[in-house]
């Protein structure tokens, strides 16, 4: 069975600083990987996804993520965060031909001035 | 505008009562999902349905029931058998074309006392 680990429960970053949120997955075959963002009390919005090909994927709101098979990782990055990026971020994985997602426990991002 | 609606936003019930959460989508999506979200635990899959009149249990189906009589509707009933029903419930859908992107509703916060 697949699993996702987000080792950081809470991260605080200064506005304008760079950001990296960690995600490690466990899955036997090639995983399909996703990053979602959730504002407080709201549903989730897809930031980006990786299926195959170029291991660096670009998403919405200036986010990118890099798939590293050797490290079983799919870390999310942003070069300069804005106060509006404060939210909870979830990494998720699914198998090919199976649209059921397995989510990590999330990382809450706080932005300070 | 197309999307997923969940109602109500907040729901309060007494222990021992069944309660039904609504999920409606006008995206013409085939597959629909119900997740439960608890602090620090991410999203966990309760039930999913890939086609009308068919649904499968997810990872935490005990104490819940669903129906899928119409393509656009996937109501979730939280029964009195669910030991810890207080949680944030999220409904999602996918179009089944292989994009794997799940579209989420705004969620319903259920409080049982």
PDB file of C-alpha atoms in Angstrom:
ATOM      1  CA  UNK A   1       0.000   0.000   0.000  1.00  0.00           C
ATOM      2  CA  UNK A   2       1.172   3.485  -0.731  1.00  0.00           C
ATOM      3  CA  UNK A   3       1.893   6.030   1.981  1.00  0.00           C
ATOM      4  CA  UNK A   4       2.962   9.655   2.213  1.00  0.00           C
ATOM      5  CA  UNK A   5       5.034  11.326   4.905  1.00  0.00           C
ATOM      6  CA  UNK A   6       5.194  15.046   5.496  1.00  0.00           C
ATOM      7  CA  UNK A   7       7.761  15.360   8.269  1.00  0.00           C
ATOM      8  CA  UNK A   8       7.102  19.004   9.085  1.00  0.00           C
ATOM      9  CA  UNK A   9       3.855  19.659  10.941  1.00  0.00           C
ATOM     10  CA  UNK A  10       4.310  23.430  11.047  1.00  0.00           C
ATOM     11  CA  UNK A  11       6.717  25.775   9.268  1.00  0.00           C
ATOM     12  CA  UNK A  12       7.120  29.516   9.799  1.00  0.00           C
ATOM     13  CA  UNK A  13       8.689  31.606   7.054  1.00  0.00           C
ATOM     14  CA  UNK A  14       9.267  35.340   6.670  1.00  0.00           C
ATOM     15  CA  UNK A  15       7.463  37.061   3.848  1.00  0.00           C
ATOM     16  CA  UNK A  16       9.718  37.203   0.818  1.00  0.00           C
ATOM     17  CA  UNK A  17      11.843  34.266   1.938  1.00  0.00           C
ATOM     18  CA  UNK A  18      12.103  31.001   0.050  1.00  0.00           C
ATOM     19  CA  UNK A  19      10.091  27.945   1.009  1.00  0.00           C
ATOM     20  CA  UNK A  20      10.541  24.211   0.775  1.00  0.00           C
ATOM     21  CA  UNK A  21       7.962  21.745   2.065  1.00  0.00           C
ATOM     22  CA  UNK A  22       9.042  18.138   2.276  1.00  0.00           C
ATOM     23  CA  UNK A  23       7.156  15.092   1.073  1.00  0.00           C
ATOM     24  CA  UNK A  24       8.317  11.479   1.006  1.00  0.00           C
ATOM     25  CA  UNK A  25       6.287   8.686  -0.463  1.00  0.00           C
ATOM     26  CA  UNK A  26       6.311   4.931  -0.345  1.00  0.00           C
ATOM     27  CA  UNK A  27       5.058   3.107  -3.388  1.00  0.00           C
ATOM     28  CA  UNK A  28       6.357   0.157  -5.351  1.00  0.00           C
ATOM     29  CA  UNK A  29       5.687   1.379  -8.878  1.00  0.00           C
ATOM     30  CA  UNK A  30       5.849   4.805 -10.440  1.00  0.00           C
ATOM     31  CA  UNK A  31       3.673   7.051  -8.339  1.00  0.00           C
ATOM     32  CA  UNK A  32       1.401   9.828  -9.419  1.00  0.00           C
ATOM     33  CA  UNK A  33       2.138  12.732  -7.063  1.00  0.00           C
ATOM     34  CA  UNK A  34       0.181  15.823  -6.120  1.00  0.00           C
ATOM     35  CA  UNK A  35       0.383  18.913  -3.947  1.00  0.00           C
ATOM     36  CA  UNK A  36      -2.835  20.505  -2.675  1.00  0.00           C
ATOM     37  CA  UNK A  37      -3.370  23.667  -0.636  1.00  0.00           C
ATOM     38  CA  UNK A  38      -6.143  24.299   1.878  1.00  0.00           C
ATOM     39  CA  UNK A  39      -7.100  27.652   3.363  1.00  0.00           C
ATOM     40  CA  UNK A  40      -8.690  27.506   6.830  1.00  0.00           C
ATOM     41  CA  UNK A  41     -12.183  26.006   6.777  1.00  0.00           C
ATOM     42  CA  UNK A  42     -12.101  25.497   3.024  1.00  0.00           C
ATOM     43  CA  UNK A  43     -11.740  22.691   0.526  1.00  0.00           C
ATOM     44  CA  UNK A  44      -8.499  21.731  -1.189  1.00  0.00           C
ATOM     45  CA  UNK A  45      -7.094  23.215  -4.388  1.00  0.00           C
ATOM     46  CA  UNK A  46      -4.608  21.446  -6.645  1.00  0.00           C
ATOM     47  CA  UNK A  47      -1.244  23.250  -6.907  1.00  0.00           C
ATOM     48  CA  UNK A  48       0.553  20.821  -9.201  1.00  0.00           C
ATOM     49  CA  UNK A  49       0.923  17.202 -10.173  1.00  0.00           C
ATOM     50  CA  UNK A  50       3.570  14.825 -11.514  1.00  0.00           C
ATOM     51  CA  UNK A  51       2.915  11.752 -13.592  1.00  0.00           C
ATOM     52  CA  UNK A  52       6.030  11.300 -15.712  1.00  0.00           C
ATOM     53  CA  UNK A  53       8.577  13.188 -17.796  1.00  0.00           C
ATOM     54  CA  UNK A  54      10.374  16.291 -16.609  1.00  0.00           C
ATOM     55  CA  UNK A  55      10.980  15.846 -12.898  1.00  0.00           C
ATOM     56  CA  UNK A  56      10.600  19.556 -12.175  1.00  0.00           C
ATOM     57  CA  UNK A  57       6.958  20.559 -12.453  1.00  0.00           C
ATOM     58  CA  UNK A  58       5.484  24.018 -12.340  1.00  0.00           C
ATOM     59  CA  UNK A  59       2.199  24.785 -10.690  1.00  0.00           C
ATOM     60  CA  UNK A  60      -0.104  27.629  -9.909  1.00  0.00           C
ATOM     61  CA  UNK A  61       0.698  30.574  -7.629  1.00  0.00           C
ATOM     62  CA  UNK A  62       4.419  30.351  -8.414  1.00  0.00           C
ATOM     63  CA  UNK A  63       4.959  26.930  -6.830  1.00  0.00           C
ATOM     64  CA  UNK A  64       7.134  24.170  -8.230  1.00  0.00           C
ATOM     65  CA  UNK A  65       8.019  20.665  -7.114  1.00  0.00           C
ATOM     66  CA  UNK A  66      10.795  18.266  -7.956  1.00  0.00           C
ATOM     67  CA  UNK A  67      10.380  14.499  -8.165  1.00  0.00           C
ATOM     68  CA  UNK A  68      13.451  12.587  -6.987  1.00  0.00           C
ATOM     69  CA  UNK A  69      12.990   8.869  -7.405  1.00  0.00           C
ATOM     70  CA  UNK A  70      16.256   7.997  -5.628  1.00  0.00           C
ATOM     71  CA  UNK A  71      15.066   9.809  -2.514  1.00  0.00           C
ATOM     72  CA  UNK A  72      11.349   8.944  -2.869  1.00  0.00           C
ATOM     73  CA  UNK A  73      10.647  12.628  -2.502  1.00  0.00           C
ATOM     74  CA  UNK A  74       8.449  15.258  -4.083  1.00  0.00           C
ATOM     75  CA  UNK A  75       9.289  18.507  -2.312  1.00  0.00           C
ATOM     76  CA  UNK A  76       7.345  21.703  -2.928  1.00  0.00           C
ATOM     77  CA  UNK A  77       9.212  24.974  -3.378  1.00  0.00           C
ATOM     78  CA  UNK A  78       8.547  28.652  -3.855  1.00  0.00           C
ATOM     79  CA  UNK A  79      11.331  31.227  -4.266  1.00  0.00           C
ATOM     80  CA  UNK A  80       9.543  34.051  -2.460  1.00  0.00           C
ATOM     81  CA  UNK A  81       6.470  33.577  -0.271  1.00  0.00           C
ATOM     82  CA  UNK A  82       3.630  36.039   0.104  1.00  0.00           C
ATOM     83  CA  UNK A  83       1.388  36.490   3.135  1.00  0.00           C
ATOM     84  CA  UNK A  84      -1.437  34.944   1.119  1.00  0.00           C
ATOM     85  CA  UNK A  85       0.484  31.646   0.966  1.00  0.00           C
ATOM     86  CA  UNK A  86      -0.333  30.983   4.623  1.00  0.00           C
ATOM     87  CA  UNK A  87      -2.363  27.772   4.532  1.00  0.00           C
ATOM     88  CA  UNK A  88      -2.079  24.032   4.998  1.00  0.00           C
ATOM     89  CA  UNK A  89      -0.337  22.028   2.317  1.00  0.00           C
ATOM     90  CA  UNK A  90      -0.954  18.386   1.545  1.00  0.00           C
ATOM     91  CA  UNK A  91       1.094  15.982  -0.507  1.00  0.00           C
ATOM     92  CA  UNK A  92      -0.784  13.049  -2.025  1.00  0.00           C
ATOM     93  CA  UNK A  93      -0.039   9.949  -4.077  1.00  0.00           C
ATOM     94  CA  UNK A  94      -2.039   7.550  -6.192  1.00  0.00           C
ATOM     95  CA  UNK A  95      -1.293   4.622  -8.430  1.00  0.00           C
ATOM     96  CA  UNK A  96      -1.689   4.653 -12.176  1.00  0.00           C
ATOM     97  CA  UNK A  97      -5.277   3.823 -13.184  1.00  0.00           C
ATOM     98  CA  UNK A  98      -6.454   4.280  -9.601  1.00  0.00           C
ATOM     99  CA  UNK A  99      -7.743   7.741  -8.809  1.00  0.00           C
ATOM    100  CA  UNK A 100      -7.956   7.145  -5.061  1.00  0.00           C
ATOM    101  CA  UNK A 101      -5.542   9.502  -3.338  1.00  0.00           C
ATOM    102  CA  UNK A 102      -3.519   8.803  -0.216  1.00  0.00           C
ATOM    103  CA  UNK A 103      -2.762  12.032   1.610  1.00  0.00           C
ATOM    104  CA  UNK A 104       0.011  13.037   3.956  1.00  0.00           C
ATOM    105  CA  UNK A 105      -0.841  14.595   7.286  1.00  0.00           C
ATOM    106  CA  UNK A 106      -0.193  18.099   6.022  1.00  0.00           C
ATOM    107  CA  UNK A 107       2.170  20.974   6.768  1.00  0.00           C
ATOM    108  CA  UNK A 108       0.786  24.206   8.157  1.00  0.00           C
ATOM    109  CA  UNK A 109       2.587  27.252   6.789  1.00  0.00           C
ATOM    110  CA  UNK A 110       2.698  30.491   8.754  1.00  0.00           C
ATOM    111  CA  UNK A 111       4.059  33.672   7.168  1.00  0.00           C
ATOM    112  CA  UNK A 112       5.529  36.377   9.377  1.00  0.00           C
ATOM    113  CA  UNK A 113       6.199  39.983   8.288  1.00  0.00           C
TER     114      UNK A 113
ATOM    115  CA  UNK B   1     -20.057  28.154 -12.676  1.00  0.00           C
ATOM    116  CA  UNK B   2     -19.311  24.486 -12.295  1.00  0.00           C
ATOM    117  CA  UNK B   3     -18.288  23.122  -8.969  1.00  0.00           C
ATOM    118  CA  UNK B   4     -19.095  21.069  -5.904  1.00  0.00           C
ATOM    119  CA  UNK B   5     -21.456  22.251  -3.212  1.00  0.00           C
ATOM    120  CA  UNK B   6     -21.686  20.881   0.279  1.00  0.00           C
ATOM    121  CA  UNK B   7     -24.388  21.844   2.685  1.00  0.00           C
ATOM    122  CA  UNK B   8     -24.652  22.908   5.337  1.00  0.00           C
ATOM    123  CA  UNK B   9     -21.314  24.510   6.218  1.00  0.00           C
ATOM    124  CA  UNK B  10     -21.820  23.753   9.921  1.00  0.00           C
ATOM    125  CA  UNK B  11     -23.931  20.980  11.372  1.00  0.00           C
ATOM    126  CA  UNK B  12     -24.702  20.187  14.992  1.00  0.00           C
ATOM    127  CA  UNK B  13     -26.262  16.959  16.222  1.00  0.00           C
ATOM    128  CA  UNK B  14     -26.879  15.136  19.439  1.00  0.00           C
ATOM    129  CA  UNK B  15     -25.154  11.840  20.069  1.00  0.00           C
ATOM    130  CA  UNK B  16     -27.191   8.877  18.867  1.00  0.00           C
ATOM    131  CA  UNK B  17     -28.728  10.661  15.894  1.00  0.00           C
ATOM    132  CA  UNK B  18     -28.003   9.849  12.280  1.00  0.00           C
ATOM    133  CA  UNK B  19     -27.135  12.820  10.099  1.00  0.00           C
ATOM    134  CA  UNK B  20     -26.824  13.170   6.315  1.00  0.00           C
ATOM    135  CA  UNK B  21     -24.307  15.461   4.645  1.00  0.00           C
ATOM    136  CA  UNK B  22     -25.099  16.709   1.176  1.00  0.00           C
ATOM    137  CA  UNK B  23     -22.689  16.754  -1.783  1.00  0.00           C
ATOM    138  CA  UNK B  24     -23.767  17.942  -5.222  1.00  0.00           C
ATOM    139  CA  UNK B  25     -21.641  18.531  -8.329  1.00  0.00           C
ATOM    140  CA  UNK B  26     -22.481  20.035 -11.697  1.00  0.00           C
ATOM    141  CA  UNK B  27     -19.151  19.147 -13.308  1.00  0.00           C
ATOM    142  CA  UNK B  28     -20.568  16.042 -14.982  1.00  0.00           C
ATOM    143  CA  UNK B  29     -17.917  13.994 -13.181  1.00  0.00           C
ATOM    144  CA  UNK B  30     -18.293  10.254 -12.920  1.00  0.00           C
ATOM    145  CA  UNK B  31     -16.353   9.618  -9.706  1.00  0.00           C
ATOM    146  CA  UNK B  32     -17.084  11.096  -6.292  1.00  0.00           C
ATOM    147  CA  UNK B  33     -15.352  10.745  -2.936  1.00  0.00           C
ATOM    148  CA  UNK B  34     -15.939  11.433   0.738  1.00  0.00           C
ATOM    149  CA  UNK B  35     -13.058  12.254   3.077  1.00  0.00           C
ATOM    150  CA  UNK B  36     -12.855  12.897   6.761  1.00  0.00           C
ATOM    151  CA  UNK B  37     -10.315  15.424   8.052  1.00  0.00           C
ATOM    152  CA  UNK B  38      -9.116  15.551  11.641  1.00  0.00           C
ATOM    153  CA  UNK B  39      -6.359  17.836  12.960  1.00  0.00           C
ATOM    154  CA  UNK B  40      -2.939  16.322  12.372  1.00  0.00           C
ATOM    155  CA  UNK B  41      -4.296  13.327  10.444  1.00  0.00           C
ATOM    156  CA  UNK B  42      -4.716  14.634   6.940  1.00  0.00           C
ATOM    157  CA  UNK B  43      -7.588  13.367   4.827  1.00  0.00           C
ATOM    158  CA  UNK B  44      -8.862   9.835   5.117  1.00  0.00           C
ATOM    159  CA  UNK B  45     -11.101   8.210   2.521  1.00  0.00           C
ATOM    160  CA  UNK B  46     -14.526   7.102   3.761  1.00  0.00           C
ATOM    161  CA  UNK B  47     -16.343   5.993   0.595  1.00  0.00           C
ATOM    162  CA  UNK B  48     -16.033   6.514  -3.127  1.00  0.00           C
ATOM    163  CA  UNK B  49     -18.194   5.949  -6.159  1.00  0.00           C
ATOM    164  CA  UNK B  50     -16.967   5.612  -9.715  1.00  0.00           C
ATOM    165  CA  UNK B  51     -20.363   5.291 -11.334  1.00  0.00           C
ATOM    166  CA  UNK B  52     -24.030   5.717 -10.507  1.00  0.00           C
ATOM    167  CA  UNK B  53     -25.534   2.969  -8.332  1.00  0.00           C
ATOM    168  CA  UNK B  54     -22.105   1.676  -7.339  1.00  0.00           C
ATOM    169  CA  UNK B  55     -19.787   2.608  -4.468  1.00  0.00           C
ATOM    170  CA  UNK B  56     -16.899   1.134  -2.494  1.00  0.00           C
ATOM    171  CA  UNK B  57     -15.630   1.427   1.034  1.00  0.00           C
ATOM    172  CA  UNK B  58     -12.551   3.472   1.692  1.00  0.00           C
ATOM    173  CA  UNK B  59     -10.164   3.184   4.602  1.00  0.00           C
ATOM    174  CA  UNK B  60     -12.560   4.269   7.365  1.00  0.00           C
ATOM    175  CA  UNK B  61     -16.070   3.286   6.243  1.00  0.00           C
ATOM    176  CA  UNK B  62     -17.301   1.913   9.570  1.00  0.00           C
ATOM    177  CA  UNK B  63     -20.214   3.950  10.923  1.00  0.00           C
ATOM    178  CA  UNK B  64     -20.903   5.642   7.583  1.00  0.00           C
ATOM    179  CA  UNK B  65     -23.185   4.924   4.632  1.00  0.00           C
ATOM    180  CA  UNK B  66     -23.629   6.448   1.181  1.00  0.00           C
ATOM    181  CA  UNK B  67     -25.847   6.274  -1.872  1.00  0.00           C
ATOM    182  CA  UNK B  68     -25.308   7.222  -5.513  1.00  0.00           C
ATOM    183  CA  UNK B  69     -28.685   7.335  -7.178  1.00  0.00           C
ATOM    184  CA  UNK B  70     -27.807  10.281  -9.410  1.00  0.00           C
ATOM    185  CA  UNK B  71     -24.560  11.216 -11.107  1.00  0.00           C
ATOM    186  CA  UNK B  72     -24.509  14.658  -9.526  1.00  0.00           C
ATOM    187  CA  UNK B  73     -25.280  13.639  -5.949  1.00  0.00           C
ATOM    188  CA  UNK B  74     -23.370  11.577  -3.365  1.00  0.00           C
ATOM    189  CA  UNK B  75     -24.835  12.032   0.132  1.00  0.00           C
ATOM    190  CA  UNK B  76     -23.029  10.711   3.198  1.00  0.00           C
ATOM    191  CA  UNK B  77     -24.878   9.501   6.281  1.00  0.00           C
ATOM    192  CA  UNK B  78     -23.028   9.517   9.570  1.00  0.00           C
ATOM    193  CA  UNK B  79     -24.747   6.901  11.689  1.00  0.00           C
ATOM    194  CA  UNK B  80     -24.943   6.574  15.433  1.00  0.00           C
ATOM    195  CA  UNK B  81     -22.490   3.688  15.119  1.00  0.00           C
ATOM    196  CA  UNK B  82     -19.668   6.088  14.253  1.00  0.00           C
ATOM    197  CA  UNK B  83     -17.763   6.440  17.518  1.00  0.00           C
ATOM    198  CA  UNK B  84     -16.132   9.813  16.891  1.00  0.00           C
ATOM    199  CA  UNK B  85     -18.228  11.639  14.298  1.00  0.00           C
ATOM    200  CA  UNK B  86     -17.082  15.184  15.076  1.00  0.00           C
ATOM    201  CA  UNK B  87     -14.850  16.169  12.146  1.00  0.00           C
ATOM    202  CA  UNK B  88     -14.558  18.182   8.950  1.00  0.00           C
ATOM    203  CA  UNK B  89     -16.020  16.290   5.980  1.00  0.00           C
ATOM    204  CA  UNK B  90     -14.906  16.943   2.422  1.00  0.00           C
ATOM    205  CA  UNK B  91     -16.490  15.770  -0.809  1.00  0.00           C
ATOM    206  CA  UNK B  92     -14.528  15.558  -4.059  1.00  0.00           C
ATOM    207  CA  UNK B  93     -14.973  14.432  -7.641  1.00  0.00           C
ATOM    208  CA  UNK B  94     -12.885  13.496 -10.677  1.00  0.00           C
ATOM    209  CA  UNK B  95     -13.826  13.428 -14.332  1.00  0.00           C
ATOM    210  CA  UNK B  96     -12.472   9.940 -14.933  1.00  0.00           C
ATOM    211  CA  UNK B  97     -10.534  10.988 -18.049  1.00  0.00           C
ATOM    212  CA  UNK B  98      -7.147  10.267 -16.535  1.00  0.00           C
ATOM    213  CA  UNK B  99      -6.345  13.759 -15.265  1.00  0.00           C
ATOM    214  CA  UNK B 100      -6.537  12.393 -11.702  1.00  0.00           C
ATOM    215  CA  UNK B 101      -7.311  15.885 -10.443  1.00  0.00           C
ATOM    216  CA  UNK B 102      -9.786  15.834  -7.592  1.00  0.00           C
ATOM    217  CA  UNK B 103     -12.051  18.856  -7.260  1.00  0.00           C
ATOM    218  CA  UNK B 104     -13.098  19.547  -3.684  1.00  0.00           C
ATOM    219  CA  UNK B 105     -16.164  21.073  -2.140  1.00  0.00           C
ATOM    220  CA  UNK B 106     -15.898  23.632   0.692  1.00  0.00           C
ATOM    221  CA  UNK B 107     -16.579  21.030   3.373  1.00  0.00           C
ATOM    222  CA  UNK B 108     -19.046  20.506   6.218  1.00  0.00           C
ATOM    223  CA  UNK B 109     -17.985  20.745   9.844  1.00  0.00           C
ATOM    224  CA  UNK B 110     -20.001  18.293  11.901  1.00  0.00           C
ATOM    225  CA  UNK B 111     -20.136  18.609  15.677  1.00  0.00           C
ATOM    226  CA  UNK B 112     -21.799  15.882  17.703  1.00  0.00           C
ATOM    227  CA  UNK B 113     -22.360  16.432  21.420  1.00  0.00           C
TER     228      UNK B 113
END
